[in-house]
CSV table of C-alpha atoms in Angstrom, one decimal:
chain,number,residue,atom,x,y,z
E,256,MET,CA,29.0,-44.6,43.6
E,257,SER,CA,25.3,-44.8,43.7
E,258,SER,CA,23.7,-40.8,43.2
E,259,THR,CA,20.3,-41.9,45.0
E,260,MET,CA,20.0,-39.5,47.8
E,261,MET,CA,19.1,-40.6,51.2
E,262,PRO,CA,15.0,-39.9,52.3
E,263,ASP,CA,16.6,-37.0,54.8
E,264,GLU,CA,18.7,-35.6,52.1
E,265,ARG,CA,15.9,-35.4,49.2
E,266,ASP,CA,14.2,-31.6,49.0
E,267,SER,CA,11.5,-31.9,51.1
E,268,TYR,CA,9.9,-28.6,49.4
E,269,ASP,CA,8.8,-30.4,46.3
E,270,GLN,CA,7.5,-33.8,47.4
E,271,TYR,CA,4.2,-33.3,48.5
E,272,GLU,CA,1.7,-34.9,46.1
E,273,PRO,CA,-1.4,-34.2,47.5
E,274,TYR,CA,-3.6,-36.3,45.2
E,275,ASP,CA,-2.4,-39.9,43.6
E,276,GLU,CA,-2.8,-38.0,40.1
E,277,PRO,CA,-2.2,-34.2,40.3
E,278,ALA,CA,-2.3,-33.2,37.1
E,279,VAL,CA,-6.4,-33.6,37.1
E,280,ALA,CA,-7.8,-30.6,38.5
E,281,ASP,CA,-4.5,-29.1,39.8
E,282,THR,CA,-5.2,-25.3,41.4
E,283,SER,CA,-2.2,-24.8,42.9
E,284,SER,CA,-1.6,-21.8,40.7
E,285,GLU,CA,-4.7,-20.1,41.7
E,286,GLU,CA,-4.1,-20.8,45.2
E,287,ARG,CA,-0.9,-18.8,45.1
E,288,VAL,CA,-2.8,-15.9,43.5
E,289,VAL,CA,-5.4,-16.2,46.5
E,290,LEU,CA,-3.0,-16.8,48.9
E,291,THR,CA,-0.6,-13.9,47.9
E,292,SER,CA,-3.1,-11.4,46.9
E,293,ILE,CA,-4.6,-11.2,51.0
E,294,LEU,CA,-1.1,-11.2,52.0
E,295,ALA,CA,-0.2,-8.0,49.6
E,296,VAL,CA,-3.6,-6.0,51.5
E,297,ALA,CA,-2.7,-7.6,54.7
E,298,THR,CA,1.2,-6.1,54.4
E,299,GLY,CA,0.2,-3.0,52.9
E,300,ALA,CA,2.6,-4.3,49.9
E,301,ALA,CA,-0.1,-3.5,47.4
E,302,LEU,CA,-0.3,0.0,48.2
E,303,SER,CA,1.5,3.2,46.5
E,304,ALA,CA,3.7,5.2,48.0
E,305,ASN,CA,1.3,8.2,47.9
E,306,ASP,CA,-1.3,5.7,50.0
E,307,VAL,CA,0.7,5.0,52.7
E,308,ALA,CA,2.1,8.4,53.2
E,309,GLU,CA,-1.4,9.9,53.5
E,310,GLY,CA,-2.4,7.2,55.9
E,311,HIS,CA,-5.1,5.4,53.2
E,312,ASN,CA,-5.7,1.6,54.6
E,313,THR,CA,-2.6,0.8,56.5
E,314,LYS,CA,-3.6,-0.9,59.2
E,315,PRO,CA,-3.4,-4.5,59.1
E,316,VAL,CA,-6.2,-6.2,57.6
E,317,GLY,CA,-7.1,-10.3,57.4
E,318,VAL,CA,-9.1,-12.7,55.1
E,319,PRO,CA,-12.3,-11.0,53.9
E,320,THR,CA,-15.4,-12.2,55.8
E,321,TRP,CA,-17.0,-13.3,52.3
E,322,LEU,CA,-14.1,-15.1,51.7
E,323,MET,CA,-14.0,-17.5,54.9
E,324,SER,CA,-17.7,-18.3,54.2
E,325,ARG,CA,-17.0,-19.5,50.2
E,326,LEU,CA,-13.7,-20.9,50.6
E,327,LYS,CA,-12.3,-23.5,53.3
E,328,PRO,CA,-9.0,-24.6,53.9
E,329,HIS,CA,-9.6,-28.6,52.7
E,330,HIS,CA,-10.4,-27.0,49.3
E,331,PHE,CA,-7.3,-26.6,48.3
E,332,SER,CA,-4.8,-29.3,46.1
E,333,HIS,CA,-2.4,-28.1,47.3
E,334,ARG,CA,-1.6,-29.1,51.4
E,335,GLY,CA,1.0,-27.0,52.1
E,336,TYR,CA,-1.2,-23.5,50.5
E,337,GLY,CA,-4.2,-25.2,52.4
E,338,ALA,CA,-2.3,-25.3,55.7
E,339,VAL,CA,-1.4,-21.4,55.1
E,340,TYR,CA,-4.8,-20.7,54.2
E,341,ALA,CA,-6.2,-22.3,57.6
E,342,ALA,CA,-3.4,-20.2,59.2
E,343,MET,CA,-4.7,-16.8,57.8
E,344,VAL,CA,-8.4,-17.2,58.7
E,345,ASP,CA,-7.4,-18.1,62.5
E,346,LEU,CA,-5.3,-15.2,62.8
E,347,THR,CA,-8.3,-13.1,61.1
E,348,SER,CA,-11.4,-14.6,63.9
E,349,HIS,CA,-8.8,-14.0,66.5
E,350,GLY,CA,-8.9,-10.4,65.3
E,351,GLU,CA,-4.5,-10.8,65.2
E,352,SER,CA,-2.5,-9.5,61.9
E,353,ILE,CA,-1.3,-11.4,59.2
E,354,GLU,CA,2.7,-12.0,59.0
E,355,GLN,CA,5.3,-14.3,57.9
E,356,HIS,CA,6.9,-15.2,61.7
E,357,ARG,CA,3.1,-15.6,62.8
E,358,LEU,CA,2.2,-17.9,59.8
E,359,LEU,CA,5.2,-19.8,59.9
E,360,THR,CA,4.8,-20.7,63.6
E,361,GLU,CA,0.9,-21.4,63.1
E,362,THR,CA,1.4,-23.5,59.9
E,363,MET,CA,5.1,-25.4,61.2
E,364,GLY,CA,5.1,-29.4,60.8
E,365,GLN,CA,1.9,-29.6,58.9
E,366,ALA,CA,3.0,-30.3,55.3
E,367,PRO,CA,6.8,-31.1,54.0
E,368,GLY,CA,8.7,-27.5,52.7
E,369,MET,CA,6.4,-25.4,54.9
E,370,ALA,CA,8.8,-22.8,55.5
E,371,LYS,CA,9.8,-22.2,52.0
E,372,THR,CA,6.0,-22.4,51.2
E,373,VAL,CA,5.5,-19.2,53.8
E,374,THR,CA,8.7,-17.6,52.7
E,375,GLU,CA,7.8,-17.7,48.7
E,376,LEU,CA,4.4,-16.5,49.4
E,377,CYS,CA,5.5,-13.4,51.6
E,378,LEU,CA,8.4,-12.7,48.6
E,379,GLY,CA,5.5,-13.2,46.1
E,380,ALA,CA,3.0,-10.6,47.9
E,381,VAL,CA,5.5,-8.1,47.5
E,382,SER,CA,5.3,-7.6,43.7
E,383,ALA,CA,1.5,-8.9,43.9
E,384,SER,CA,-1.4,-7.0,43.1
E,385,VAL,CA,-4.9,-7.1,44.7
E,386,VAL,CA,-7.2,-9.0,42.1
E,387,ASN,CA,-10.6,-9.6,41.7
E,388,LEU,CA,-10.9,-13.0,44.1
E,389,ASP,CA,-14.2,-14.5,42.4
E,390,TRP,CA,-13.3,-16.2,39.4
E,391,TYR,CA,-10.1,-17.8,41.5
E,392,VAL,CA,-12.2,-18.7,44.0
E,393,ASP,CA,-14.6,-20.3,41.9
E,394,LYS,CA,-11.8,-22.1,39.8
E,395,ILE,CA,-10.4,-23.5,43.4
E,396,THR,CA,-13.7,-24.8,44.6
E,397,GLU,CA,-14.7,-26.5,41.2
E,398,GLY,CA,-11.2,-28.1,41.4
E,399,TYR,CA,-12.3,-29.6,44.5
E,400,ARG,CA,-15.3,-30.8,43.1
E,401,LEU,CA,-13.4,-32.8,40.3
E,402,ARG,CA,-11.9,-34.4,42.5
E,403,ARG,CA,-14.3,-35.4,44.9
E,404,VAL,CA,-15.7,-36.9,41.8
E,405,GLN,CA,-12.7,-38.3,40.8
E,406,GLU,CA,-12.1,-40.1,44.3
E,407,ARG,CA,-15.7,-41.6,43.8
E,408,VAL,CA,-15.4,-42.7,40.3
E,409,ALA,CA,-12.0,-44.5,41.7
E,410,ARG,CA,-14.2,-46.2,44.7
E,411,ALA,CA,-16.8,-47.5,42.3
E,412,ALA,CA,-13.8,-48.4,39.6
E,413,GLN,CA,-13.1,-50.9,43.0
E,414,PHE,CA,-16.9,-52.3,43.4
E,415,VAL,CA,-16.9,-52.8,39.9
E,416,GLN,CA,-13.5,-55.1,39.6
E,417,THR,CA,-14.3,-57.1,43.0
E,418,GLY,CA,-18.0,-57.7,41.1
E,419,HIS,CA,-20.2,-55.2,43.2
E,420,ALA,CA,-22.4,-53.5,40.0
E,421,ASN,CA,-25.1,-52.7,43.0
E,422,GLN,CA,-22.5,-50.8,45.2
E,423,ALA,CA,-20.9,-49.1,42.5
E,424,LEU,CA,-24.4,-47.7,40.9
E,425,GLU,CA,-25.3,-46.7,44.3
E,426,LEU,CA,-22.1,-44.7,45.1
E,427,LEU,CA,-22.3,-42.8,41.4
E,428,HIS,CA,-25.8,-42.1,41.6
E,429,SER,CA,-26.2,-40.7,45.3
E,430,PRO,CA,-25.2,-37.3,46.3
E,431,ASP,CA,-22.3,-36.0,47.5
E,432,PRO,CA,-23.2,-33.9,50.8
E,433,GLU,CA,-19.6,-32.2,50.6
E,434,THR,CA,-20.6,-30.6,47.3
E,435,ASP,CA,-24.0,-31.0,46.4
E,436,PRO,CA,-26.0,-30.0,49.5
E,437,GLN,CA,-29.2,-30.2,49.7
E,438,GLU,CA,-30.7,-27.0,49.7
E,439,GLY,CA,-34.7,-26.0,50.6
E,440,MET,CA,-37.0,-28.0,53.0
E,441,GLY,CA,-39.6,-30.4,52.3
E,442,PHE,CA,-42.9,-30.2,53.7
E,443,HIS,CA,-43.1,-32.4,56.7
E,444,ALA,CA,-39.6,-31.1,57.9
E,445,LEU,CA,-40.7,-27.5,57.0
E,446,ARG,CA,-44.1,-28.3,59.1
E,447,GLN,CA,-42.1,-29.3,62.0
E,448,LYS,CA,-40.1,-26.3,62.4
E,449,HIS,CA,-43.2,-23.9,61.9
E,450,ARG,CA,-44.9,-26.3,64.8
E,451,HIS,CA,-41.3,-25.4,66.7
E,452,GLU,CA,-41.9,-21.7,66.1
E,453,VAL,CA,-45.2,-21.8,67.6
E,454,ALA,CA,-44.5,-23.4,70.6
E,455,ASN,CA,-41.7,-21.0,71.0
E,456,PRO,CA,-42.2,-17.8,69.9
E,457,ILE,CA,-39.1,-15.5,68.6
E,458,ARG,CA,-38.1,-14.0,71.0
E,459,THR,CA,-38.5,-9.7,70.5
E,460,VAL,CA,-36.2,-7.4,72.2
E,461,GLY,CA,-38.8,-4.1,72.8
E,462,PHE,CA,-37.3,-0.8,72.4
E,463,PRO,CA,-38.5,1.7,75.1
E,464,TRP,CA,-41.6,3.6,73.4
E,465,GLY,CA,-44.4,1.3,74.0
E,466,PRO,CA,-46.2,2.7,70.9
E,467,LEU,CA,-43.3,1.6,68.5
E,468,ASN,CA,-43.5,-1.7,69.3
E,469,ARG,CA,-46.8,-2.9,68.9
E,470,GLU,CA,-46.4,-1.8,65.7
E,471,LEU,CA,-43.5,-3.9,65.4
E,472,ASN,CA,-45.7,-6.3,66.8
E,473,GLY,CA,-43.1,-6.6,69.9
E,474,GLY,CA,-40.4,-4.8,68.7
E,475,MET,CA,-37.1,-6.1,67.3
E,476,ARG,CA,-36.3,-9.6,66.4
E,477,PRO,CA,-32.9,-11.2,65.7
E,478,GLY,CA,-31.5,-11.4,62.5
E,479,CYS,CA,-32.9,-8.5,61.6
E,480,MET,CA,-31.4,-5.3,60.6
E,481,TYR,CA,-33.7,-1.5,61.8
E,482,VAL,CA,-32.5,1.8,60.1
E,483,PHE,CA,-33.2,4.9,62.0
E,484,ALA,CA,-32.9,8.0,59.4
E,485,GLY,CA,-33.4,11.3,59.6
E,486,ARG,CA,-32.1,15.1,59.3
E,487,PRO,CA,-28.8,16.4,61.2
E,488,GLY,CA,-30.7,17.1,64.7
E,489,THR,CA,-33.5,14.9,65.0
E,490,GLY,CA,-32.5,12.8,67.1
E,491,LYS,CA,-31.2,10.1,65.8
E,492,THR,CA,-28.3,9.1,68.3
E,493,ILE,CA,-31.1,10.0,71.1
E,494,THR,CA,-32.8,6.9,70.1
E,495,ALA,CA,-29.5,4.6,69.8
E,496,GLN,CA,-28.9,5.7,73.5
E,497,ALA,CA,-32.2,5.0,75.0
E,498,THR,CA,-32.4,2.0,73.7
E,499,MET,CA,-29.0,1.0,74.7
E,500,PHE,CA,-30.0,1.8,78.2
E,501,ASP,CA,-33.3,0.1,78.1
E,502,LEU,CA,-31.9,-3.2,77.1
E,503,VAL,CA,-29.4,-3.2,80.1
E,504,LYS,CA,-32.4,-2.2,82.9
E,505,ARG,CA,-33.9,-5.6,81.3
E,506,GLY,CA,-31.2,-7.9,81.3
E,507,TYR,CA,-29.7,-7.9,78.1
E,508,SER,CA,-26.0,-6.3,76.9
E,509,SER,CA,-25.3,-4.1,74.3
E,510,LEU,CA,-23.0,-2.8,71.9
E,511,MET,CA,-22.5,0.4,70.1
E,512,PHE,CA,-20.2,1.5,67.6
E,513,SER,CA,-20.2,5.6,67.8
E,514,LEU,CA,-18.3,6.5,64.9
E,515,GLU,CA,-19.5,10.4,65.5
E,516,MET,CA,-19.9,11.2,69.1
E,517,ARG,CA,-16.9,10.7,71.9
E,518,ASP,CA,-17.9,8.1,74.4
E,519,THR,CA,-17.9,10.0,77.0
E,520,ASP,CA,-20.4,12.6,75.7
E,521,LEU,CA,-22.5,10.1,74.7
E,522,LEU,CA,-22.6,8.4,78.7
E,523,ARG,CA,-23.6,12.1,79.9
E,524,ARG,CA,-26.7,11.9,77.6
E,525,VAL,CA,-27.6,8.9,79.1
E,526,TYR,CA,-27.8,10.2,82.2
E,527,SER,CA,-29.7,13.0,81.3
E,528,ALA,CA,-32.1,11.0,79.8
E,529,ALA,CA,-32.9,8.7,82.3
E,530,GLY,CA,-32.5,10.8,85.2
E,531,GLY,CA,-34.0,13.5,84.2
E,532,ILE,CA,-30.9,15.7,84.4
E,533,PRO,CA,-31.2,19.0,82.9
E,534,MET,CA,-28.4,19.1,79.3
E,535,PRO,CA,-26.9,22.4,80.4
E,536,GLU,CA,-25.5,21.1,83.8
E,537,ILE,CA,-24.3,17.6,83.0
E,538,MET,CA,-22.6,18.6,79.5
E,539,GLY,CA,-21.0,21.7,81.6
E,540,ASP,CA,-20.3,19.3,84.4
E,541,ARG,CA,-22.0,21.5,86.8
E,542,LEU,CA,-24.3,19.4,89.2
E,543,SER,CA,-26.8,21.0,91.4
E,544,ARG,CA,-27.1,18.5,94.4
E,545,GLU,CA,-30.4,17.0,93.2
E,546,SER,CA,-28.7,16.6,89.9
E,547,MET,CA,-25.8,14.2,91.6
E,548,GLU,CA,-28.3,12.3,93.2
E,549,LYS,CA,-30.4,10.9,90.1
E,550,LEU,CA,-26.8,10.8,88.6
E,551,ARG,CA,-25.9,7.7,91.4
E,552,GLU,CA,-29.2,6.0,90.9
E,553,VAL,CA,-28.4,5.5,86.8
E,554,ASP,CA,-24.6,5.4,87.7
E,555,ALA,CA,-25.9,1.9,90.2
E,556,VAL,CA,-28.1,0.4,87.4
E,557,LEU,CA,-24.7,0.9,85.0
E,558,ASP,CA,-22.4,-0.6,87.3
E,559,GLU,CA,-24.7,-3.3,87.8
E,560,ALA,CA,-24.4,-3.8,84.2
E,561,GLY,CA,-21.0,-3.2,83.8
E,562,ASP,CA,-19.4,-4.4,80.8
E,563,SER,CA,-22.6,-5.2,79.1
E,564,PHE,CA,-23.0,-1.7,78.7
E,565,TRP,CA,-20.1,-1.5,75.8
E,566,VAL,CA,-19.2,1.6,73.5
E,567,ASP,CA,-17.0,1.3,70.8
E,568,SER,CA,-16.2,5.0,69.6
E,569,THR,CA,-12.8,4.3,67.6
E,570,ARG,CA,-13.1,6.9,64.9
E,571,GLY,CA,-12.5,5.2,61.4
E,572,LEU,CA,-13.8,1.9,61.4
E,573,THR,CA,-14.0,-0.2,58.7
E,574,ILE,CA,-16.9,-2.3,57.9
E,575,GLU,CA,-14.1,-5.4,58.4
E,576,GLU,CA,-13.0,-3.9,61.6
E,577,ILE,CA,-16.7,-3.2,62.7
E,578,GLU,CA,-17.5,-7.3,61.9
E,579,ARG,CA,-14.4,-8.4,63.8
E,580,ARG,CA,-15.5,-6.7,67.2
E,581,ALA,CA,-18.9,-7.3,66.9
E,582,ARG,CA,-18.0,-11.2,66.3
E,583,THR,CA,-15.5,-10.7,69.5
E,584,TYR,CA,-17.8,-9.2,71.6
E,585,ALA,CA,-20.9,-12.1,70.8
E,586,ARG,CA,-18.5,-14.8,71.7
E,587,ARG,CA,-17.9,-13.2,75.4
E,588,ARG,CA,-19.5,-15.2,78.5
E,589,ASP,CA,-18.9,-12.5,81.0
E,590,VAL,CA,-21.3,-10.3,79.3
E,591,LYS,CA,-25.1,-10.9,79.7
E,592,PRO,CA,-27.1,-12.2,76.6
E,593,LEU,CA,-26.3,-9.4,73.5
E,594,GLY,CA,-29.6,-7.3,73.2
E,595,ALA,CA,-28.6,-5.6,70.4
E,596,ILE,CA,-25.8,-3.9,68.4
E,597,VAL,CA,-26.1,-0.3,67.6
E,598,VAL,CA,-23.8,1.7,64.4
E,599,ASP,CA,-24.1,5.4,64.5
E,600,TYR,CA,-23.7,5.7,61.3
E,601,LEU,CA,-23.8,4.0,58.7
E,602,GLN,CA,-22.1,6.8,56.5
E,603,LYS,CA,-19.2,6.9,58.8
E,604,VAL,CA,-18.3,3.7,58.3
E,605,ALA,CA,-14.8,4.5,56.5
E,606,LYS,CA,-13.8,3.3,53.4
E,607,THR,CA,-11.2,-0.1,53.1
E,608,ASP,CA,-10.0,1.0,49.4
E,609,PRO,CA,-10.7,5.2,48.8
E,610,ARG,CA,-10.3,4.2,44.8
E,611,ILE,CA,-13.9,2.5,45.5
E,612,SER,CA,-17.1,5.0,45.1
E,613,THR,CA,-19.0,6.4,47.6
E,614,PHE,CA,-22.7,4.5,46.0
E,615,ASP,CA,-20.4,1.1,46.2
E,616,HIS,CA,-18.9,1.5,49.4
E,617,ILE,CA,-22.0,2.3,51.1
E,618,SER,CA,-23.9,-0.4,49.4
E,619,ASP,CA,-21.4,-3.2,50.1
E,620,VAL,CA,-21.4,-1.7,54.2
E,621,SER,CA,-25.8,-2.5,54.2
E,622,GLN,CA,-25.3,-5.5,52.8
E,623,ARG,CA,-22.5,-6.6,55.1
E,624,LEU,CA,-24.6,-5.4,58.1
E,625,TYR,CA,-27.2,-7.0,57.1
E,626,ASN,CA,-25.3,-10.5,56.6
E,627,LEU,CA,-23.7,-9.6,60.4
E,628,ALA,CA,-26.9,-9.7,61.8
E,629,GLY,CA,-28.0,-12.8,60.6
E,630,GLU,CA,-24.9,-14.3,61.5
E,631,LEU,CA,-24.5,-13.0,65.0
E,632,ASP,CA,-28.8,-14.0,65.4
E,633,VAL,CA,-29.1,-10.4,66.9
E,634,PRO,CA,-31.3,-7.0,66.0
E,635,LEU,CA,-28.9,-4.8,64.4
E,636,LEU,CA,-30.1,-0.8,65.0
E,637,VAL,CA,-28.6,1.6,62.0
E,638,LEU,CA,-28.4,5.3,62.2
E,639,ALA,CA,-28.5,6.8,58.9
E,640,GLN,CA,-28.7,10.1,57.4
E,641,LEU,CA,-31.1,11.2,54.7
E,642,ASN,CA,-29.9,13.4,51.2
E,643,ARG,CA,-29.1,17.1,51.6
E,644,GLY,CA,-32.1,18.0,48.3
E,645,SER,CA,-35.1,16.4,51.5
E,646,GLU,CA,-34.7,19.8,52.8
E,647,TYR,CA,-35.4,21.9,50.5
E,648,ARG,CA,-38.9,19.6,49.2
E,649,GLU,CA,-42.2,21.3,50.2
E,650,ASN,CA,-43.4,18.3,51.6
E,651,SER,CA,-41.8,17.7,54.6
E,652,SER,CA,-42.7,14.0,54.8
E,653,LEU,CA,-39.7,11.6,54.1
E,654,GLN,CA,-39.3,9.2,51.4
E,655,LEU,CA,-37.0,5.6,51.3
E,656,SER,CA,-35.5,7.6,48.0
E,657,ASP,CA,-34.2,10.1,50.9
E,658,LEU,CA,-31.4,7.7,52.4
E,659,ARG,CA,-28.3,9.0,51.4
E,660,GLY,CA,-25.8,7.1,49.8
E,661,SER,CA,-27.3,4.1,48.1
E,662,GLY,CA,-30.8,2.3,47.6
E,663,GLN,CA,-29.2,-0.6,49.0
E,664,ILE,CA,-29.7,0.3,52.5
E,665,GLU,CA,-33.6,0.3,52.0
E,666,GLN,CA,-33.3,-3.0,50.1
E,667,ASP,CA,-31.7,-4.7,53.3
E,668,ALA,CA,-33.2,-3.0,55.9
E,669,ASP,CA,-36.4,-4.6,57.6
E,670,VAL,CA,-37.3,-2.1,59.1
E,671,VAL,CA,-37.3,1.8,58.1
E,672,ILE,CA,-37.8,4.8,60.4
E,673,MET,CA,-37.5,8.6,59.7
E,674,LEU,CA,-37.8,10.8,62.1
E,675,GLU,CA,-39.7,13.8,60.8
E,676,ARG,CA,-40.4,16.5,62.8
E,677,GLU,CA,-43.5,18.7,62.9
E,678,PRO,CA,-44.2,22.6,62.4
E,679,GLN,CA,-45.6,24.1,65.4
E,680,GLU,CA,-49.2,25.0,64.6
E,681,ASP,CA,-49.9,27.8,67.3
E,682,PRO,CA,-46.6,29.8,67.1
E,683,ASP,CA,-48.5,31.5,69.9
E,684,ALA,CA,-49.0,27.7,72.4
E,685,GLU,CA,-46.3,26.7,74.6
E,686,PRO,CA,-43.4,25.7,72.7
E,687,GLU,CA,-43.8,21.5,72.2
E,688,THR,CA,-41.2,19.5,69.8
E,689,VAL,CA,-43.4,16.8,68.5
E,690,VAL,CA,-41.6,14.3,66.3
E,691,ASN,CA,-42.9,11.3,64.0
E,692,PHE,CA,-41.5,7.7,63.9
E,693,ALA,CA,-42.4,7.3,60.5
E,694,ILE,CA,-42.4,3.8,59.6
E,695,ARG,CA,-42.1,3.7,55.7
E,696,LYS,CA,-40.8,-0.1,55.2
E,697,ASN,CA,-41.8,-2.8,58.0
E,698,ARG,CA,-41.5,-6.5,57.3
E,699,GLN,CA,-43.4,-7.1,60.4
E,700,GLY,CA,-46.9,-5.7,59.8
E,701,ARG,CA,-47.6,-1.9,58.2
E,702,CYS,CA,-46.0,0.8,56.5
E,703,ASP,CA,-46.3,4.7,56.5
E,704,VAL,CA,-47.8,4.7,60.6
E,705,LEU,CA,-46.8,7.6,62.3
E,706,VAL,CA,-46.0,7.4,65.5
E,707,PRO,CA,-45.6,10.8,67.1
E,708,MET,CA,-43.3,11.4,69.6
E,709,VAL,CA,-42.4,14.0,72.3
E,710,PHE,CA,-38.4,15.3,72.0
E,711,GLU,CA,-37.5,17.0,75.7
E,712,GLY,CA,-34.0,18.7,74.0
E,713,ARG,CA,-33.9,19.6,77.8
E,714,TYR,CA,-33.2,15.7,79.0
E,715,ALA,CA,-31.6,14.9,75.5
E,716,ARG,CA,-34.8,12.2,75.5
E,717,PHE,CA,-38.1,11.2,73.6
E,718,LEU,CA,-41.3,10.7,75.4
E,719,PRO,CA,-44.9,9.1,73.7
E,720,LYS,CA,-47.2,12.0,72.7
E,721,PRO,CA,-49.7,12.5,75.5
E,722,GLY,CA,-53.1,10.7,74.8
E,723,SER,CA,-51.5,7.6,73.4
E,724,GLY,CA,-51.9,5.8,76.5
E,725,ASP,CA,-48.6,5.0,77.7
E,726,ASP,CA,-46.3,6.8,81.0
E,727,ARG,CA,-44.4,9.5,80.2
E,728,THR,CA,-42.0,8.5,82.3
E,729,GLU,CA,-41.5,4.8,80.6
E,730,MET,CA,-37.5,5.7,79.9
E,731,ALA,CA,-37.0,6.8,83.5
E,732,VAL,CA,-34.7,4.8,85.6
E,733,GLU,CA,-37.4,3.2,88.1
E,734,ASP,CA,-38.2,0.9,85.4
E,735,ARG,CA,-35.8,-2.3,85.7
E,736,VAL,CA,-36.0,-5.7,86.4
E,737,SER,CA,-33.6,-6.1,89.2
E,738,ALA,CA,-35.1,-6.4,91.9
E,739,SER,CA,-31.5,-5.7,93.6
E,740,TRP,CA,-31.5,-2.1,92.5
E,741,PRO,CA,-32.1,0.3,94.7
E,742,ARG,CA,-35.6,1.7,94.6
E,743,LEU,CA,-35.7,5.0,92.6
E,744,ARG,CA,-38.5,7.9,93.2
E,745,PRO,CA,-40.3,9.0,90.0
E,746,VAL,CA,-38.3,10.7,87.7
E,747,ASP,CA,-39.5,14.5,86.7
């Protein structure tokens, strides 16, 4: 009796060989480490009992952004592992957690023995440790390049066997766009790109204050990161709320991550600043008849904006969650074009791993926010705190070195604006709080320029200082673009 098994009786789990010669550049062991490490973090299996008890990093997470950009499913030598990784990336992109039953559903039928492959990976994640994946990713991508070279050599050998030497040489010497992408740009293509930019100027999104926009050559540019920094109480959040409301008036949408202030308190400040409603009234919910009318006028603007005015005040967000939520909002088609993203404030972004140092954490958050602005091609307005030592220095002028946490912030930012409160020169004069918007870094123009603003604490807003040539009611509600909005009387 023959011992040969019928095809349907074979163990299909181990039959698949992704290449004719799998011993060449087989990176399945490295691929397994990467997948189990991702699963270990996503399922919380790599956390200690103390971490779980204290609530550290127990939320499901997905594939890191940097990993998705460097490692692609087709780089895997094991087709089953590639299918699992593709499912992980897809679940992460949709904001869903990576769980065994989801992986089984997503990979069903994509390779023989997928149920066993997924089960073994999930079991391996229970005891897997979270490792530095850079080395493993490099090994996988280099293995993919070697396999591509092997394929080209095999095809060239076929040309040689059939007597086509020229075709074989051309194939071997021509660049492979998959593994050797051409970087940079030649003169002719560069000149064409320049002419296109001249004919189609880069769209800038202005701040609510004309003097500041002039110093920034029009305002905020897509893909750039703008940092507003200052001591507590100098009005950083007020700059963010004013910018958000101004964007909405001008036909854009805006997304704000308010990691410190409640969303309803932020809305109250918008009502006060845009409608000219005294802060004590709006915060105490005791509005006069006149203030109620002004509130309705601001409501008319925000009502037309709808979801184009979006605030996320979830506490303890990590940078991964901010990235995911920002991408999700940017993909929405039911809101107006995204004008800017606001993060209030950088040092409040929670650590993904409580064991890393504050310096490394702030550096990582800064770099990823900068990359997020470029990825989504929108301006990113980031608020930041300053070091405590800046308060005790005799010279009140703030410097880039005063940024708290990491010098990476000043390196990543395209523009850094520091809020400096001017001392009152004449104590007998009528009090007027002047705050200088000090431009300490500016890739778009001049540096070390002071833009004087008047802080009206009663209405939680900044207005250009008199004499600057700008209307002091510039931020008021009547400055709008939609003719369908109700005509409003001047505020103040």
